[in-house]
PDB file of C-alpha atoms in Angstrom:
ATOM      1  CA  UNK Q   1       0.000   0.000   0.000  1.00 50.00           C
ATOM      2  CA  UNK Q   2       3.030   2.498   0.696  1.00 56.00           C
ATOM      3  CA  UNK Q   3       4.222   1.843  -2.088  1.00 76.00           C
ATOM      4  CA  UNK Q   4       0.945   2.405  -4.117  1.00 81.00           C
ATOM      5  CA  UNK Q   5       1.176   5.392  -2.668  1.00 85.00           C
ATOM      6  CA  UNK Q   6       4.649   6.657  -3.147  1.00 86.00           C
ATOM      7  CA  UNK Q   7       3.802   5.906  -7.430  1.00 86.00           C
ATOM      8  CA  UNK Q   8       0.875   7.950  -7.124  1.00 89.00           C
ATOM      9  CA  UNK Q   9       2.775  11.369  -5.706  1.00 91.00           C
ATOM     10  CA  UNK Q  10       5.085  10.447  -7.742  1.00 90.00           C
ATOM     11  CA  UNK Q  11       3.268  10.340 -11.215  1.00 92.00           C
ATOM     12  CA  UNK Q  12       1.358  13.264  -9.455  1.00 93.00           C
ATOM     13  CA  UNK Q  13       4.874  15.633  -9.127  1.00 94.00           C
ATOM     14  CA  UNK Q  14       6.343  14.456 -12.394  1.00 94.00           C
ATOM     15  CA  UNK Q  15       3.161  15.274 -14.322  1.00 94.00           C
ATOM     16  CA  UNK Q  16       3.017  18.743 -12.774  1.00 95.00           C
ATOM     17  CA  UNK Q  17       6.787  19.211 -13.750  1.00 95.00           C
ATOM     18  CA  UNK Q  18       6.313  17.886 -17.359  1.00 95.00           C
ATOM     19  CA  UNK Q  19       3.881  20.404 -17.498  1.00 95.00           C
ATOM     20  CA  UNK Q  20       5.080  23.660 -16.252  1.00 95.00           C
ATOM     21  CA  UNK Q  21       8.416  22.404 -18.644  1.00 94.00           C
ATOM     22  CA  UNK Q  22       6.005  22.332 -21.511  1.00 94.00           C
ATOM     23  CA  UNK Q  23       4.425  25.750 -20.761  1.00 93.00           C
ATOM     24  CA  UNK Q  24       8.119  27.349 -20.796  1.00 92.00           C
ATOM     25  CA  UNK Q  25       7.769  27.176 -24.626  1.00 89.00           C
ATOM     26  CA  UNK Q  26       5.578  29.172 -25.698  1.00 86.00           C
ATOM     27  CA  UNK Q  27       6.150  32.032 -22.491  1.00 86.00           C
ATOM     28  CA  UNK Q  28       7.038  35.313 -23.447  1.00 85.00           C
ATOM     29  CA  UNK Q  29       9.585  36.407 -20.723  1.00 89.00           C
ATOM     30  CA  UNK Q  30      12.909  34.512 -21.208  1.00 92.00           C
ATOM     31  CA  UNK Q  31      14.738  37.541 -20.758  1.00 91.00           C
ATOM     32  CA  UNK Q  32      13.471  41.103 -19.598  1.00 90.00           C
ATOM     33  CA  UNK Q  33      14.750  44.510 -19.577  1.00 87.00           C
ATOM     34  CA  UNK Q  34      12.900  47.964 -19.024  1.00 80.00           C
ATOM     35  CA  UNK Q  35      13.468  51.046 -19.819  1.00 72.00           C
ATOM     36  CA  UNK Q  36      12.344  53.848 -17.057  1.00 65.00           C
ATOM     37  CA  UNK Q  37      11.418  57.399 -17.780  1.00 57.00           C
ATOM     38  CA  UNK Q  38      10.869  60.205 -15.231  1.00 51.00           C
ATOM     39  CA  UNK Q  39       7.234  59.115 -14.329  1.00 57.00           C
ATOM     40  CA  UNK Q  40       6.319  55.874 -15.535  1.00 60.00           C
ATOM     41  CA  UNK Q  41       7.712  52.531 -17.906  1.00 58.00           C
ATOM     42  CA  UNK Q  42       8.831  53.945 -21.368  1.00 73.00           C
ATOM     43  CA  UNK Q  43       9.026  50.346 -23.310  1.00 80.00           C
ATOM     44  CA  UNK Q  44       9.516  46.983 -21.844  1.00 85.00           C
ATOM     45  CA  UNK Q  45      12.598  44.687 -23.852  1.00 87.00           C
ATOM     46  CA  UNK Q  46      11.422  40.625 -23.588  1.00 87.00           C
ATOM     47  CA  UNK Q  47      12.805  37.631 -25.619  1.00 89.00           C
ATOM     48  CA  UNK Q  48      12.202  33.924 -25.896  1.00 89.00           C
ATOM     49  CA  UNK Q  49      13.280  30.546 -28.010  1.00 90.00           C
ATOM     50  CA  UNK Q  50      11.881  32.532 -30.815  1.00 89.00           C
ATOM     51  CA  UNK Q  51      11.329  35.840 -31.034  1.00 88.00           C
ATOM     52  CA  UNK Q  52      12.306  39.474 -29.182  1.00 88.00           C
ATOM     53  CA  UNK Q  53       9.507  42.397 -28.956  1.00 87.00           C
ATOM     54  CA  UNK Q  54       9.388  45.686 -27.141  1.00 88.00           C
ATOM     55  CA  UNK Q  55       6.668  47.238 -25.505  1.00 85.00           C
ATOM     56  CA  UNK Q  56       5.899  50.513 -25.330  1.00 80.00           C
ATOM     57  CA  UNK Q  57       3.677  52.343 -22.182  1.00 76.00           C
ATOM     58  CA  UNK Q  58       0.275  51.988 -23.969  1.00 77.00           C
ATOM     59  CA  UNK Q  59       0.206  48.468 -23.940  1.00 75.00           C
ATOM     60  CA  UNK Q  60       1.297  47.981 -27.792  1.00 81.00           C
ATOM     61  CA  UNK Q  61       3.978  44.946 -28.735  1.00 82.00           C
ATOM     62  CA  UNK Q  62       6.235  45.162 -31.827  1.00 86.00           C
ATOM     63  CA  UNK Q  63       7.985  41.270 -32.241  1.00 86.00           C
ATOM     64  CA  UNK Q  64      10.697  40.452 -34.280  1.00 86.00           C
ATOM     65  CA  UNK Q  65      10.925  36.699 -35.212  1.00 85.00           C
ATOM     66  CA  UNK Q  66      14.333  35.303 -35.408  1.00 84.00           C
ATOM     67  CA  UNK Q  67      15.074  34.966 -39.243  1.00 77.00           C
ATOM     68  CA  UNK Q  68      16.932  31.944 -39.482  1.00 78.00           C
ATOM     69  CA  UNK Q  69      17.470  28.744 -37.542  1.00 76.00           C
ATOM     70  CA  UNK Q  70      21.064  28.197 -38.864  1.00 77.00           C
ATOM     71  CA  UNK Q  71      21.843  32.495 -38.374  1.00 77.00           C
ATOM     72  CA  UNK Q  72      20.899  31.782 -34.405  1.00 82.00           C
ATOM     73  CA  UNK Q  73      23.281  32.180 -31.619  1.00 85.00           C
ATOM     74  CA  UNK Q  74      24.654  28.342 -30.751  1.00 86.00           C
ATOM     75  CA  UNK Q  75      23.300  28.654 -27.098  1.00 88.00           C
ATOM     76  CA  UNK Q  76      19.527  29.332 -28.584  1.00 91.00           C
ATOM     77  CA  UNK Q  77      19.582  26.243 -30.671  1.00 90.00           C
ATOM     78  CA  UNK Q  78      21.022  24.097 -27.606  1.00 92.00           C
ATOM     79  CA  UNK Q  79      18.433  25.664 -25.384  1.00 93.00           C
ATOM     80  CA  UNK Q  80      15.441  24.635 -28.238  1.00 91.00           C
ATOM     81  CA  UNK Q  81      16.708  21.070 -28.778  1.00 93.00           C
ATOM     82  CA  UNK Q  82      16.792  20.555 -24.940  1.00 95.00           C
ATOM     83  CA  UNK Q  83      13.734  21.980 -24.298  1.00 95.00           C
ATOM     84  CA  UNK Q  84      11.741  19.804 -26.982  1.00 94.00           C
ATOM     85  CA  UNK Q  85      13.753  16.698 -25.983  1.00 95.00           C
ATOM     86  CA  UNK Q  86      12.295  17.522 -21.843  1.00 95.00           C
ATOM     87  CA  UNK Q  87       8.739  17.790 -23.608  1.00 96.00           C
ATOM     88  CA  UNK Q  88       9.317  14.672 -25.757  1.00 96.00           C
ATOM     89  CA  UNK Q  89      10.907  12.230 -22.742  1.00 95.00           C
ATOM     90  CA  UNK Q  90       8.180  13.926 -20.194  1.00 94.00           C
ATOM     91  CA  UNK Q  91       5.277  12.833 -22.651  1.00 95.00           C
ATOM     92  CA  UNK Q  92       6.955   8.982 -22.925  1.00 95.00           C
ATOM     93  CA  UNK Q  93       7.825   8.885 -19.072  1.00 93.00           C
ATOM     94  CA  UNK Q  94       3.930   9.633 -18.348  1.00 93.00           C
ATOM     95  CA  UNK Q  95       2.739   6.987 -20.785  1.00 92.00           C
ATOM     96  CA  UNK Q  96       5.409   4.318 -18.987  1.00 91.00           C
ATOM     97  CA  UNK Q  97       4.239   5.857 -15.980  1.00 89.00           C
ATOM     98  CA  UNK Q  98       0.705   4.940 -15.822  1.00 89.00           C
ATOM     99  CA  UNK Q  99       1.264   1.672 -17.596  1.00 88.00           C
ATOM    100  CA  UNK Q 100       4.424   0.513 -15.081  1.00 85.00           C
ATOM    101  CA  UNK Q 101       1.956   1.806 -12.191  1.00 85.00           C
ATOM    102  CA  UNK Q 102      -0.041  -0.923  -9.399  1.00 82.00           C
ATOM    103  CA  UNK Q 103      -3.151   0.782  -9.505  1.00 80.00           C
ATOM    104  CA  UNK Q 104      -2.821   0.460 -13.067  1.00 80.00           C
ATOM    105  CA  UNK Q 105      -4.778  -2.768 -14.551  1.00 79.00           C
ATOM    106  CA  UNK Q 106      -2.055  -3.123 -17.493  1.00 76.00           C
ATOM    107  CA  UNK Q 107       1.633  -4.120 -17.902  1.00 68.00           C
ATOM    108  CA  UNK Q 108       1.483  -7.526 -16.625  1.00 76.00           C
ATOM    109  CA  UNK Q 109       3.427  -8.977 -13.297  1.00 80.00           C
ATOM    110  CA  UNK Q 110       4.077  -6.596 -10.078  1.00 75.00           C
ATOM    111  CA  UNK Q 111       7.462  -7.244 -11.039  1.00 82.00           C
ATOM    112  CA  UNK Q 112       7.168  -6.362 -14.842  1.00 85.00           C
ATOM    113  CA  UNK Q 113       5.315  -2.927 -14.062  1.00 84.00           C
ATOM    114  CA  UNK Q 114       8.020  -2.478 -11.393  1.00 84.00           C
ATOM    115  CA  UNK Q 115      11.024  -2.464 -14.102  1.00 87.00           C
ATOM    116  CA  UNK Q 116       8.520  -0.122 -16.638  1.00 89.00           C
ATOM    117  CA  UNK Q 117       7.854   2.230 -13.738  1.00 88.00           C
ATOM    118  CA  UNK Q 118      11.552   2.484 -13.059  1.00 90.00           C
ATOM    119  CA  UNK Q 119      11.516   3.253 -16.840  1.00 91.00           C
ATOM    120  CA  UNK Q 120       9.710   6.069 -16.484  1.00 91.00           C
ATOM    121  CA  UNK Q 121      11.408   7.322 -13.385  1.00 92.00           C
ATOM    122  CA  UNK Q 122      14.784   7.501 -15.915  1.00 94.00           C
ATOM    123  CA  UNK Q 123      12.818   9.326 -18.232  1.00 95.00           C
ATOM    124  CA  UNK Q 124      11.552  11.933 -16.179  1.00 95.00           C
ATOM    125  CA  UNK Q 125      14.715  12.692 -14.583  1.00 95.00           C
ATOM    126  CA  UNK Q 126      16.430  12.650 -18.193  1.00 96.00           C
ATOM    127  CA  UNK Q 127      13.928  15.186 -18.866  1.00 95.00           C
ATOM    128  CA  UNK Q 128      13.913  17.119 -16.024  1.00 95.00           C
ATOM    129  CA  UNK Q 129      18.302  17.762 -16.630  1.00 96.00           C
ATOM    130  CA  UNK Q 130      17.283  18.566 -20.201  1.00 95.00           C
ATOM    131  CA  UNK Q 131      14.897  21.404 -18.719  1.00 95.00           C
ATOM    132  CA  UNK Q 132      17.823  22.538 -16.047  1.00 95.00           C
ATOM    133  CA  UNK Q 133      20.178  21.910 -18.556  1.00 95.00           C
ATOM    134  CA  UNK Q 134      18.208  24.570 -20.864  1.00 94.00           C
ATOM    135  CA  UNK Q 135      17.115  27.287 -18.514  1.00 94.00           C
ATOM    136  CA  UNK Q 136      20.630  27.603 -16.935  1.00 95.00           C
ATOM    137  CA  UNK Q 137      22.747  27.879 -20.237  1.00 94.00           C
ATOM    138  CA  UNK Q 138      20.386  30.676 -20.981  1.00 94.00           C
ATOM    139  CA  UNK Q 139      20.763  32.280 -18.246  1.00 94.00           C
ATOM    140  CA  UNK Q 140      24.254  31.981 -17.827  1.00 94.00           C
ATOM    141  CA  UNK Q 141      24.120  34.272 -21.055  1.00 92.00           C
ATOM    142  CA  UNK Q 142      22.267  36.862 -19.103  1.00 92.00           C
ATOM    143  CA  UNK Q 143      23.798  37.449 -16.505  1.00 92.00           C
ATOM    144  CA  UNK Q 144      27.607  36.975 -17.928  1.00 91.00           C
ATOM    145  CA  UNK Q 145      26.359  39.977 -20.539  1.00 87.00           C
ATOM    146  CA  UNK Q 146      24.590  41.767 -17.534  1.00 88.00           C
ATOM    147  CA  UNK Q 147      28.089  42.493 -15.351  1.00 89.00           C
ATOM    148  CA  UNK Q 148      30.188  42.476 -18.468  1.00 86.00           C
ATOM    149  CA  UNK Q 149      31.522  46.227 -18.290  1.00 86.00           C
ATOM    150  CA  UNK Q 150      32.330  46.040 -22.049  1.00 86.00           C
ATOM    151  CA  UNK Q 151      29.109  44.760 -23.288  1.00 82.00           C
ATOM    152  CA  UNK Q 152      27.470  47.876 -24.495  1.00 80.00           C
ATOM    153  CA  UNK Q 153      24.054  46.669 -25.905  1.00 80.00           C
ATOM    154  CA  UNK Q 154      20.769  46.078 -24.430  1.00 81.00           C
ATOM    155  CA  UNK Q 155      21.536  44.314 -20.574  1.00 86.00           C
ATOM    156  CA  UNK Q 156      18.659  41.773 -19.505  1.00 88.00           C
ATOM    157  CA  UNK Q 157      17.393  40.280 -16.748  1.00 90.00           C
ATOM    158  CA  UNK Q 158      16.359  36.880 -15.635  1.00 92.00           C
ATOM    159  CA  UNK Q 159      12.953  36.090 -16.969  1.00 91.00           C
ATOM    160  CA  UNK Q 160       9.620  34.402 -15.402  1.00 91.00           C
ATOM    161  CA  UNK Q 161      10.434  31.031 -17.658  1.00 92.00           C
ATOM    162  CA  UNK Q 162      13.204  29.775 -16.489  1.00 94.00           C
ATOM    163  CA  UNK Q 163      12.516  29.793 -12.990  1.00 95.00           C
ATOM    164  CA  UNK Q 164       8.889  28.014 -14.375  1.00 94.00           C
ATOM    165  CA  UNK Q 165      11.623  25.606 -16.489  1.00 94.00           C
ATOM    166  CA  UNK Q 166      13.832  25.273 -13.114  1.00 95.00           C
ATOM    167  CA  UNK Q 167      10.399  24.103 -10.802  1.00 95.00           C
ATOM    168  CA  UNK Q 168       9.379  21.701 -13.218  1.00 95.00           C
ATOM    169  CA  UNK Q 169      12.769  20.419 -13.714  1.00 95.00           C
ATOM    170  CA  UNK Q 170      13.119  20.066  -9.852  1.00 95.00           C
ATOM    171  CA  UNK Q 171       9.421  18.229  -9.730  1.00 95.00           C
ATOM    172  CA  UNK Q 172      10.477  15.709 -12.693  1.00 95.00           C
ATOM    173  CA  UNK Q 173      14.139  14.732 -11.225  1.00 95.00           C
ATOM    174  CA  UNK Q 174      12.424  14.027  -7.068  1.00 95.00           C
ATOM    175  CA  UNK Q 175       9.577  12.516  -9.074  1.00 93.00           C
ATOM    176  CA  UNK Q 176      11.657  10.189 -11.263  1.00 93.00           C
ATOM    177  CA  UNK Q 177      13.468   8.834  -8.158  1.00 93.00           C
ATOM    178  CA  UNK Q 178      10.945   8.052  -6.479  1.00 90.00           C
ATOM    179  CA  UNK Q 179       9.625   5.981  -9.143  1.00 87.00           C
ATOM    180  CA  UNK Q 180      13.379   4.336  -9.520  1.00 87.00           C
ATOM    181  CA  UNK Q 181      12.383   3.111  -5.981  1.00 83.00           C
ATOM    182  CA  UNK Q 182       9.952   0.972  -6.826  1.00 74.00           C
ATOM    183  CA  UNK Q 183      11.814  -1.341  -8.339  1.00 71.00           C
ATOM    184  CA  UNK Q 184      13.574  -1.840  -4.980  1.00 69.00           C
ATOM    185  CA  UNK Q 185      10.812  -1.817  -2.897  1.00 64.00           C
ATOM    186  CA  UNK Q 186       8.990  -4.425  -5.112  1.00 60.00           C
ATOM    187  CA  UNK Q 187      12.030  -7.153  -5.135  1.00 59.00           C
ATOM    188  CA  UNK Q 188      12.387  -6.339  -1.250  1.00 59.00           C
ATOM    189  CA  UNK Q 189       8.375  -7.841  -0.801  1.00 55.00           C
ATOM    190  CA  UNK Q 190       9.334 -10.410  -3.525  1.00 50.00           C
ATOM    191  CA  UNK Q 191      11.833 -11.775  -0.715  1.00 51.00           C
ATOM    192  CA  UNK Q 192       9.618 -10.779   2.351  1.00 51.00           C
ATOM    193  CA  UNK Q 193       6.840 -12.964   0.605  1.00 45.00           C
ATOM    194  CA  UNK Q 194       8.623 -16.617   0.928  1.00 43.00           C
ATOM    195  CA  UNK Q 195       8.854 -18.093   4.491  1.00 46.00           C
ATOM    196  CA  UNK Q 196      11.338 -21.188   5.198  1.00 47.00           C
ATOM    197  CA  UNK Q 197       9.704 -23.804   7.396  1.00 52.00           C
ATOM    198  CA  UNK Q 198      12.643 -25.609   8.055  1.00 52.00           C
ATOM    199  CA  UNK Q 199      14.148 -29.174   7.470  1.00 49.00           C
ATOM    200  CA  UNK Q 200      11.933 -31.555   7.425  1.00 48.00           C
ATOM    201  CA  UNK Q 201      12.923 -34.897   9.568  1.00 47.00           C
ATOM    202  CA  UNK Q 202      12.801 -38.550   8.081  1.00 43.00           C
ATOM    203  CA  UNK Q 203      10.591 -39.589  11.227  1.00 47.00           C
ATOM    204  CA  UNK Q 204       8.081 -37.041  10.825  1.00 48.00           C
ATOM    205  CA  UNK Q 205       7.656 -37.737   7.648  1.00 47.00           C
ATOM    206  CA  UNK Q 206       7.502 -41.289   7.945  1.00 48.00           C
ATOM    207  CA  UNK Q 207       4.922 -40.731  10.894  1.00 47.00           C
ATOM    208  CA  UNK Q 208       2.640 -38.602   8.517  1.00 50.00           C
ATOM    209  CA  UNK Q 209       2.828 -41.196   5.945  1.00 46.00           C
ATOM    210  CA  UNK Q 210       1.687 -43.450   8.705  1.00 49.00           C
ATOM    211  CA  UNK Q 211      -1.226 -41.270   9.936  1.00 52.00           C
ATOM    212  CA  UNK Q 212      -2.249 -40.714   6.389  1.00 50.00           C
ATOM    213  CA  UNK Q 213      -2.696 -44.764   5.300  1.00 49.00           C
ATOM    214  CA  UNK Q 214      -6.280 -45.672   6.353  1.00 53.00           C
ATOM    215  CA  UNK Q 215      -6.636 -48.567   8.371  1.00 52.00           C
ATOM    216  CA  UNK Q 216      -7.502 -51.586   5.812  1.00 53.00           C
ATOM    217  CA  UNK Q 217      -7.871 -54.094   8.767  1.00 53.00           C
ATOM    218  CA  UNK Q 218     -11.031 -56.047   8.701  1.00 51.00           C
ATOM    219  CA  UNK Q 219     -13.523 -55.416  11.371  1.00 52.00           C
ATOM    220  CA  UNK Q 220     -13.751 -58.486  14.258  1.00 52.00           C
ATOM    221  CA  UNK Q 221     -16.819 -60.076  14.567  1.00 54.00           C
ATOM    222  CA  UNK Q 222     -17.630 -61.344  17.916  1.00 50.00           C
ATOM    223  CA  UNK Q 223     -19.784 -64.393  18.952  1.00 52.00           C
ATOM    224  CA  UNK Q 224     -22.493 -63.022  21.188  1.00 51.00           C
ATOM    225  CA  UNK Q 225     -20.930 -64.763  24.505  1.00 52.00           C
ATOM    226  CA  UNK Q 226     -18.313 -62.413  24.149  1.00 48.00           C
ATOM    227  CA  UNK Q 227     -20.721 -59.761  25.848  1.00 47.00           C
ATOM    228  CA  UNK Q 228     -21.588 -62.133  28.811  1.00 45.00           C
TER     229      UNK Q 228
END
């Protein structure tokens, strides 16, 4: 029953985390920087995977998608292959999940759905170091252009995404352990499950053997003086 229960958090946490990783995406802020007037916000500077805007005090956006794939900077194309490799292992690790799970009716033995849920515990936590992987190459860029005195274009700042890619990460890689402990905990009631009753003697068994023949013995018939 515990360890029902421990599958169930965990398919519960890693789903959560394969989900705020696959909302990372399509979110606007990456990277943010503003630009402050006397009184108010003048224009507000945001990027993602695939495009930068600018948005100005009234509310109006002007984007810019990126032209080419091949023209990118190398650390935006390693960010978008890790990101859609988290989303692609996340989506697998939930199908193994609820296959390799007990209160699951498919997948076969305890034992069989014990090695597919430990399956999906290795892809959760491959996807959740893609996701890390991603959001903290990008924003290693950041901040090593932020304090670089001799960088003289537009500085950013660390965007709502990647701390949204970091917590999902974090929820994939606990959740994907603790479905790589099921495996253990399954072979660990495999073993609780036999009990040894000891040697068996050559007299007991003989006596059993004994006990167990039915007496073929005809019955005695006595004359009637016999009860005088």
């Amino acid at each position: 029953m515990a360890s029902t229960s421990a599958e169930i958090i965990a398919f519960l946490l890693t789903i959560s985390g394969w989900v705020l990783i696959s909302s990372t995406l399509p979110t606007d802020y990456w990277k943010v920087s503003t630009i402050d007037g006397t009184v108010i916000t003048t224009a507000t500077f945001w990027a993602n995977l695939w495009k930068t805007c600018v948005t100005d005090s009234t509310g109006v956006s002007n984007c810019k998608d990126f032209p080419s794939m091949l023209a990118l900077d190398g650390y935006i194309q390693a960010c978008r292959g890790l990101m859609i490799s988290a989303v692609c292992l996340g989506f697998f690790g939930a199908v193994f999940g609820l296959v390799g799970m007990k209160c699951t009716k498919v997948g076969g033995s305890d034992q069989t759905k014990a090695r597919i849920a430990c399956l999906a515990g290795l892809l959760f936590i491959l996807s959740g170091l893609c996701s890390m992987t991603s959001c903290s190459l990008y924003a290693n860029r950041i901040t090593s252009e932020f304090f670089d005195p001799s960088f003289v274009a537009q500085k950013y700042e660390l965007g709502a995404a990647l701390f949204i890619g970091w917590a999902g990460a974090s929820l994939c890689i606990i959740g994907g352990i603790i479905f790589c402990f099921s495996i253990a905990e399954n072979s660990n009631s495999a073993r609780r499950g036999y009990v040894y009753n000891g040697a068996t003697s050559v007299m007991s068994s003989r006596t059993k053997v004994h006990n167990s023949v039915p007496d073929k013995t005809a019955p005695k018939h006595f004359d009637k003086n016999a009860y005088v």
